[in-house]
Every structure is written in C-alpha cells, then in structure tokens.
Amino acid sequence: MSLRPTLETRRAVPTMEGAGVKLHRAFGFQDPSELDPFLLFDDFRNERPEDYEQGFPWHPHRGIETITYVLEGTVEHADSLGNKGDLNAGDVQWMTAGSGILHQEMPRGNAKGQMHGFQLWGNLPSAQKMTAPRYQDMKASDIPVVTDDDGTRVKIITGEFWGKRGPVDGIAADPQYLDVFVPAGVKKTFKIDTYRRAFAYVFQGAGAFADASAPSGVLLEKEVGGEEVNIRDMSGDRTLIRFGTGDEVTVQAGEEGVRFLLISGAPIEEPVAWHGPIVMNTRAELQQAMRDLNNGTFIRPAH
C-alpha cells in the first residue's frame, strides 16, 4: 500500500457565472492535464436568493459530461430536446452532452432561502465526443450510503466502494464520486485505484490529509458587535486537495468532523481544445462546433 502525496492544496476562488450566480471555483479553464479527465469544479453555495436566482439560462454543451449534485434547495433544468425536471436536495444529474445540447439550470432555495450544490465537468474521449446526449437523473433515495463502525459515512454516487456501487453507470472515465463524512477526531484511510487522478474537496468542518497542511477556513467578512470584521469560517472550508499517485488517502478529522467529496477518474490523455462549455480535441473541431452553433445545426436529430 502507498499513501498518495499531496501535490497541491488551494482555496476555491469566488467568481460569477450564468446570469449572475455567485459561486466558488476550485479549478477550471487552466491546465487540463492537471486533473484529467476532470475539467472544472464549481461550488455554488448561497443564503441570499439575489445571489443565485438569475441562474444559468440557455447555454450550449458539447464534448463533455456535467455532473450536478444538489445539497440544499432545488435546481430546475430544461433542455433543447424537451427534457425538464427538478433536482432536489441529495439528487444527482449526470448529463452526457455528447454531440451537443442547449441546457438551462435555474436554482431555487429551500424554505430558508439556502442554495447549495456542486457542478463537475468530465471530459469525453474523442471517440465519444459526438455521441447522442443522455441523462442519468438519480434521486437521493437511489444513492447508497454506507456507515462504518466509527461513524464514517460515505455516499456512493458512482463507482464501487465498501461493497456498494453507485447508481450512475456507463461513464467514459469510469469515475468514483464519493460524499464522505468523517466524525470528529477520527483518522480514516480510503483506498483509490493507483491509476486514477484524484482530488478531495472539503466543504464542511475541517480535517488534515496526510502530507497536507490542515485547512484553516475561509476568510469571511462578518458583522460582529455592529462592526465588520474578517474571521476564519471553519463551517465550509472550500479547500481543494490534489493528490499524486498511490492507492490510499488518509484524513484526520478536526473538532467538528470533516465532510468532503473524494473524486477520481481514469485520465483520457488526449489534446483539449475548449471554449467555455464546448470541449473538443482540435482547434478545427472547436471552430466547427461554433459554426454549428451559429448556423442552427448544433443539435443533432435523434436516431
């Protein structure tokens, strides 16, 4: 057994997407080989409707898969093929854009106005870039949860873990997508296939991964005693940990426990040419996609 070293620890960066949704981006639009087959990861977490209610109006996707995981609130989605529905707390949508789709996602808060979810982009290999689009919508009740004797809890969205398999299947990168909670003070080791690229994203509590510095919280401006002060918020750390090669990841949970996503996938190792949510292998293919978008042939008829 070999412990995966930590290549990098970094904070998610505040940014704005869609029609004005405030979110934090852990990675995206940089070196695509870093976390191949994954291209982008966003954490959209807000408590004020004005920070998210304008949503992500109609936009194109081609050549990738988008994975949306909702923790709080609801995401209403619709597309150019006539599909529509709601993703509620605990639900997952794995959308294979393939040859092309126009899509919109409109977040709606819970009863307290809170909205929280994640979106991950997975690349498609060249042989599947132009495959027919498809959805896998999974309700929270369809996703297995395993609890160990020490209280560690793992929700298995895709891949196999602790004898259970997640409901999402047929994905090019054969990924493993886990939502993990480790109780306060517990040290836990998780096995990951040696040949996968892997990262963790801490979003609640705090913990220290072996060979990594302990998360120190997000610097937030809050009102205390009538004054605006900067404090470290440990309730949602928003820390990305990028791992090297090995077959184990170890974490030591802090005083409040730690909750994080543990995601890995087989690298595709192909050239990447992308423009926003359109990701192809060559510049020529990207230019063709833009021509298709402009001349109305972006959406391929179903066979």
PDB file of N, CA and C in Angstrom, residues 29-82:
ATOM      1  N   PHE A  29     -10.652  25.978 -16.503  1.00  0.00           N
ATOM      2  CA  PHE A  29     -10.079  26.876 -17.504  1.00  0.00           C
ATOM      3  C   PHE A  29      -8.591  27.118 -17.250  1.00  0.00           C
ATOM      4  N   GLN A  30      -7.892  26.035 -16.893  1.00  0.00           N
ATOM      5  CA  GLN A  30      -6.444  26.112 -16.721  1.00  0.00           C
ATOM      6  C   GLN A  30      -5.851  24.869 -17.366  1.00  0.00           C
ATOM      7  N   ASP A  31      -4.729  24.373 -16.873  1.00  0.00           N
ATOM      8  CA  ASP A  31      -4.076  23.217 -17.463  1.00  0.00           C
ATOM      9  C   ASP A  31      -4.993  21.995 -17.374  1.00  0.00           C
ATOM     10  N   PRO A  32      -5.536  21.494 -18.498  1.00  0.00           N
ATOM     11  CA  PRO A  32      -6.498  20.386 -18.440  1.00  0.00           C
ATOM     12  C   PRO A  32      -5.874  19.058 -18.060  1.00  0.00           C
ATOM     13  N   SER A  33      -4.536  18.959 -18.085  1.00  0.00           N
ATOM     14  CA  SER A  33      -3.895  17.698 -17.719  1.00  0.00           C
ATOM     15  C   SER A  33      -3.792  17.529 -16.207  1.00  0.00           C
ATOM     16  N   GLU A  34      -3.975  18.625 -15.459  1.00  0.00           N
ATOM     17  CA  GLU A  34      -3.828  18.598 -14.005  1.00  0.00           C
ATOM     18  C   GLU A  34      -4.685  17.538 -13.340  1.00  0.00           C
ATOM     19  N   LEU A  35      -5.972  17.533 -13.696  1.00  0.00           N
ATOM     20  CA  LEU A  35      -6.915  16.605 -13.075  1.00  0.00           C
ATOM     21  C   LEU A  35      -7.677  15.789 -14.123  1.00  0.00           C
ATOM     22  N   ASP A  36      -7.076  15.642 -15.305  1.00  0.00           N
ATOM     23  CA  ASP A  36      -7.629  14.813 -16.371  1.00  0.00           C
ATOM     24  C   ASP A  36      -8.144  13.488 -15.772  1.00  0.00           C
ATOM     25  N   PRO A  37      -9.432  13.141 -15.984  1.00  0.00           N
ATOM     26  CA  PRO A  37     -10.365  13.594 -17.015  1.00  0.00           C
ATOM     27  C   PRO A  37     -11.291  14.741 -16.602  1.00  0.00           C
ATOM     28  N   PHE A  38     -11.058  15.369 -15.453  1.00  0.00           N
ATOM     29  CA  PHE A  38     -11.957  16.407 -14.965  1.00  0.00           C
ATOM     30  C   PHE A  38     -11.448  17.789 -15.385  1.00  0.00           C
ATOM     31  N   LEU A  39     -12.375  18.658 -15.763  1.00  0.00           N
ATOM     32  CA  LEU A  39     -12.013  19.942 -16.340  1.00  0.00           C
ATOM     33  C   LEU A  39     -12.345  21.130 -15.459  1.00  0.00           C
ATOM     34  N   LEU A  40     -13.406  21.017 -14.671  1.00  0.00           N
ATOM     35  CA  LEU A  40     -13.886  22.173 -13.901  1.00  0.00           C
ATOM     36  C   LEU A  40     -14.686  21.673 -12.713  1.00  0.00           C
ATOM     37  N   PHE A  41     -14.614  22.427 -11.605  1.00  0.00           N
ATOM     38  CA  PHE A  41     -15.418  22.104 -10.426  1.00  0.00           C
ATOM     39  C   PHE A  41     -15.861  23.392  -9.754  1.00  0.00           C
ATOM     40  N   ASP A  42     -17.185  23.568  -9.634  1.00  0.00           N
ATOM     41  CA  ASP A  42     -17.772  24.750  -9.009  1.00  0.00           C
ATOM     42  C   ASP A  42     -18.594  24.364  -7.785  1.00  0.00           C
ATOM     43  N   ASP A  43     -18.513  25.201  -6.763  1.00  0.00           N
ATOM     44  CA  ASP A  43     -19.297  25.081  -5.530  1.00  0.00           C
ATOM     45  C   ASP A  43     -20.229  26.281  -5.494  1.00  0.00           C
ATOM     46  N   PHE A  44     -21.534  26.051  -5.737  1.00  0.00           N
ATOM     47  CA  PHE A  44     -22.488  27.175  -5.668  1.00  0.00           C
ATOM     48  C   PHE A  44     -23.253  27.071  -4.352  1.00  0.00           C
ATOM     49  N   ARG A  45     -22.928  27.988  -3.445  1.00  0.00           N
ATOM     50  CA  ARG A  45     -23.460  27.948  -2.083  1.00  0.00           C
ATOM     51  C   ARG A  45     -23.818  29.370  -1.657  1.00  0.00           C
ATOM     52  N   ASN A  46     -25.095  29.619  -1.465  1.00  0.00           N
ATOM     53  CA  ASN A  46     -25.551  30.959  -1.098  1.00  0.00           C
ATOM     54  C   ASN A  46     -26.749  30.880  -0.166  1.00  0.00           C
ATOM     55  N   GLU A  47     -26.920  31.926   0.616  1.00  0.00           N
ATOM     56  CA  GLU A  47     -28.081  32.029   1.504  1.00  0.00           C
ATOM     57  C   GLU A  47     -28.979  33.197   1.131  1.00  0.00           C
ATOM     58  N   ARG A  48     -28.589  33.954   0.110  1.00  0.00           N
ATOM     59  CA  ARG A  48     -29.398  35.087  -0.343  1.00  0.00           C
ATOM     60  C   ARG A  48     -29.875  34.801  -1.767  1.00  0.00           C
ATOM     61  N   PRO A  49     -31.184  34.730  -1.988  1.00  0.00           N
ATOM     62  CA  PRO A  49     -31.699  34.424  -3.323  1.00  0.00           C
ATOM     63  C   PRO A  49     -31.152  35.326  -4.417  1.00  0.00           C
ATOM     64  N   GLU A  50     -30.889  36.595  -4.097  1.00  0.00           N
ATOM     65  CA  GLU A  50     -30.389  37.501  -5.129  1.00  0.00           C
ATOM     66  C   GLU A  50     -29.006  37.097  -5.642  1.00  0.00           C
ATOM     67  N   ASP A  51     -28.324  36.212  -4.908  1.00  0.00           N
ATOM     68  CA  ASP A  51     -27.003  35.774  -5.336  1.00  0.00           C
ATOM     69  C   ASP A  51     -27.048  34.579  -6.284  1.00  0.00           C
ATOM     70  N   TYR A  52     -28.238  33.995  -6.498  1.00  0.00           N
ATOM     71  CA  TYR A  52     -28.305  32.825  -7.368  1.00  0.00           C
ATOM     72  C   TYR A  52     -29.558  32.732  -8.217  1.00  0.00           C
ATOM     73  N   GLU A  53     -30.607  33.498  -7.928  1.00  0.00           N
ATOM     74  CA  GLU A  53     -31.909  33.250  -8.543  1.00  0.00           C
ATOM     75  C   GLU A  53     -31.958  33.527 -10.047  1.00  0.00           C
ATOM     76  N   GLN A  54     -30.983  34.299 -10.583  1.00  0.00           N
ATOM     77  CA  GLN A  54     -30.971  34.519 -12.038  1.00  0.00           C
ATOM     78  C   GLN A  54     -30.471  33.285 -12.789  1.00  0.00           C
ATOM     79  N   GLY A  55     -29.789  32.414 -12.076  1.00  0.00           N
ATOM     80  CA  GLY A  55     -29.461  31.093 -12.593  1.00  0.00           C
ATOM     81  C   GLY A  55     -28.532  31.058 -13.794  1.00  0.00           C
ATOM     82  N   PHE A  56     -28.639  29.938 -14.511  1.00  0.00           N
ATOM     83  CA  PHE A  56     -27.793  29.677 -15.677  1.00  0.00           C
ATOM     84  C   PHE A  56     -28.717  29.480 -16.889  1.00  0.00           C
ATOM     85  N   PRO A  57     -29.114  30.583 -17.539  1.00  0.00           N
ATOM     86  CA  PRO A  57     -30.036  30.474 -18.679  1.00  0.00           C
ATOM     87  C   PRO A  57     -29.420  29.672 -19.829  1.00  0.00           C
ATOM     88  N   TRP A  58     -30.178  29.523 -20.898  1.00  0.00           N
ATOM     89  CA  TRP A  58     -29.820  28.649 -22.013  1.00  0.00           C
ATOM     90  C   TRP A  58     -28.368  28.823 -22.440  1.00  0.00           C
ATOM     91  N   HIS A  59     -27.635  27.696 -22.494  1.00  0.00           N
ATOM     92  CA  HIS A  59     -26.245  27.700 -22.916  1.00  0.00           C
ATOM     93  C   HIS A  59     -25.918  26.338 -23.524  1.00  0.00           C
ATOM     94  N   PRO A  60     -24.935  26.289 -24.429  1.00  0.00           N
ATOM     95  CA  PRO A  60     -24.612  25.028 -25.118  1.00  0.00           C
ATOM     96  C   PRO A  60     -23.592  24.193 -24.368  1.00  0.00           C
ATOM     97  N   HIS A  61     -23.638  22.875 -24.616  1.00  0.00           N
ATOM     98  CA  HIS A  61     -22.595  21.953 -24.176  1.00  0.00           C
ATOM     99  C   HIS A  61     -22.295  21.005 -25.330  1.00  0.00           C
ATOM    100  N   ARG A  62     -21.024  20.692 -25.507  1.00  0.00           N
ATOM    101  CA  ARG A  62     -20.630  19.632 -26.447  1.00  0.00           C
ATOM    102  C   ARG A  62     -19.315  19.034 -25.977  1.00  0.00           C
ATOM    103  N   GLY A  63     -19.195  17.723 -26.095  1.00  0.00           N
ATOM    104  CA  GLY A  63     -17.921  17.055 -25.860  1.00  0.00           C
ATOM    105  C   GLY A  63     -17.581  16.773 -24.410  1.00  0.00           C
ATOM    106  N   ILE A  64     -18.521  17.054 -23.484  1.00  0.00           N
ATOM    107  CA  ILE A  64     -18.238  16.842 -22.063  1.00  0.00           C
ATOM    108  C   ILE A  64     -19.442  16.200 -21.373  1.00  0.00           C
ATOM    109  N   GLU A  65     -19.242  15.902 -20.086  1.00  0.00           N
ATOM    110  CA  GLU A  65     -20.321  15.495 -19.200  1.00  0.00           C
ATOM    111  C   GLU A  65     -20.374  16.484 -18.041  1.00  0.00           C
ATOM    112  N   THR A  66     -21.577  16.868 -17.639  1.00  0.00           N
ATOM    113  CA  THR A  66     -21.723  17.752 -16.488  1.00  0.00           C
ATOM    114  C   THR A  66     -22.421  16.982 -15.370  1.00  0.00           C
ATOM    115  N   ILE A  67     -21.841  17.059 -14.179  1.00  0.00           N
ATOM    116  CA  ILE A  67     -22.352  16.318 -13.034  1.00  0.00           C
ATOM    117  C   ILE A  67     -22.801  17.328 -11.992  1.00  0.00           C
ATOM    118  N   THR A  68     -24.094  17.379 -11.731  1.00  0.00           N
ATOM    119  CA  THR A  68     -24.668  18.330 -10.777  1.00  0.00           C
ATOM    120  C   THR A  68     -25.171  17.575  -9.556  1.00  0.00           C
ATOM    121  N   TYR A  69     -24.704  17.994  -8.389  1.00  0.00           N
ATOM    122  CA  TYR A  69     -25.061  17.349  -7.121  1.00  0.00           C
ATOM    123  C   TYR A  69     -25.615  18.433  -6.205  1.00  0.00           C
ATOM    124  N   VAL A  70     -26.880  18.287  -5.815  1.00  0.00           N
ATOM    125  CA  VAL A  70     -27.570  19.309  -5.023  1.00  0.00           C
ATOM    126  C   VAL A  70     -27.616  18.884  -3.556  1.00  0.00           C
ATOM    127  N   LEU A  71     -27.227  19.800  -2.662  1.00  0.00           N
ATOM    128  CA  LEU A  71     -27.295  19.534  -1.225  1.00  0.00           C
ATOM    129  C   LEU A  71     -28.470  20.240  -0.565  1.00  0.00           C
ATOM    130  N   GLU A  72     -28.731  21.481  -0.973  1.00  0.00           N
ATOM    131  CA  GLU A  72     -29.841  22.262  -0.421  1.00  0.00           C
ATOM    132  C   GLU A  72     -30.548  22.986  -1.554  1.00  0.00           C
ATOM    133  N   GLY A  73     -31.859  23.135  -1.425  1.00  0.00           N
ATOM    134  CA  GLY A  73     -32.623  23.825  -2.450  1.00  0.00           C
ATOM    135  C   GLY A  73     -32.964  22.906  -3.608  1.00  0.00           C
ATOM    136  N   THR A  74     -33.313  23.526  -4.736  1.00  0.00           N
ATOM    137  CA  THR A  74     -33.746  22.801  -5.928  1.00  0.00           C
ATOM    138  C   THR A  74     -33.133  23.447  -7.162  1.00  0.00           C
ATOM    139  N   VAL A  75     -32.783  22.638  -8.149  1.00  0.00           N
ATOM    140  CA  VAL A  75     -32.348  23.151  -9.441  1.00  0.00           C
ATOM    141  C   VAL A  75     -33.345  22.681 -10.488  1.00  0.00           C
ATOM    142  N   GLU A  76     -34.029  23.644 -11.109  1.00  0.00           N
ATOM    143  CA  GLU A  76     -34.947  23.338 -12.200  1.00  0.00           C
ATOM    144  C   GLU A  76     -34.140  23.309 -13.495  1.00  0.00           C
ATOM    145  N   HIS A  77     -34.258  22.231 -14.271  1.00  0.00           N
ATOM    146  CA  HIS A  77     -33.481  22.136 -15.502  1.00  0.00           C
ATOM    147  C   HIS A  77     -34.386  21.838 -16.693  1.00  0.00           C
ATOM    148  N   ALA A  78     -33.932  22.280 -17.864  1.00  0.00           N
ATOM    149  CA  ALA A  78     -34.637  22.021 -19.118  1.00  0.00           C
ATOM    150  C   ALA A  78     -33.616  22.040 -20.242  1.00  0.00           C
ATOM    151  N   ASP A  79     -33.950  21.389 -21.375  1.00  0.00           N
ATOM    152  CA  ASP A  79     -33.009  21.388 -22.490  1.00  0.00           C
ATOM    153  C   ASP A  79     -33.735  21.454 -23.823  1.00  0.00           C
ATOM    154  N   SER A  80     -32.929  21.560 -24.879  1.00  0.00           N
ATOM    155  CA  SER A  80     -33.442  21.731 -26.234  1.00  0.00           C
ATOM    156  C   SER A  80     -34.076  20.471 -26.795  1.00  0.00           C
ATOM    157  N   LEU A  81     -33.929  19.337 -26.129  1.00  0.00           N
ATOM    158  CA  LEU A  81     -34.541  18.089 -26.564  1.00  0.00           C
ATOM    159  C   LEU A  81     -35.895  17.852 -25.896  1.00  0.00           C
ATOM    160  N   GLY A  82     -36.319  18.796 -25.059  1.00  0.00           N
ATOM    161  CA  GLY A  82     -37.611  18.689 -24.401  1.00  0.00           C
ATOM    162  C   GLY A  82     -37.581  18.081 -23.023  1.00  0.00           C
TER     163      GLY A  82
END
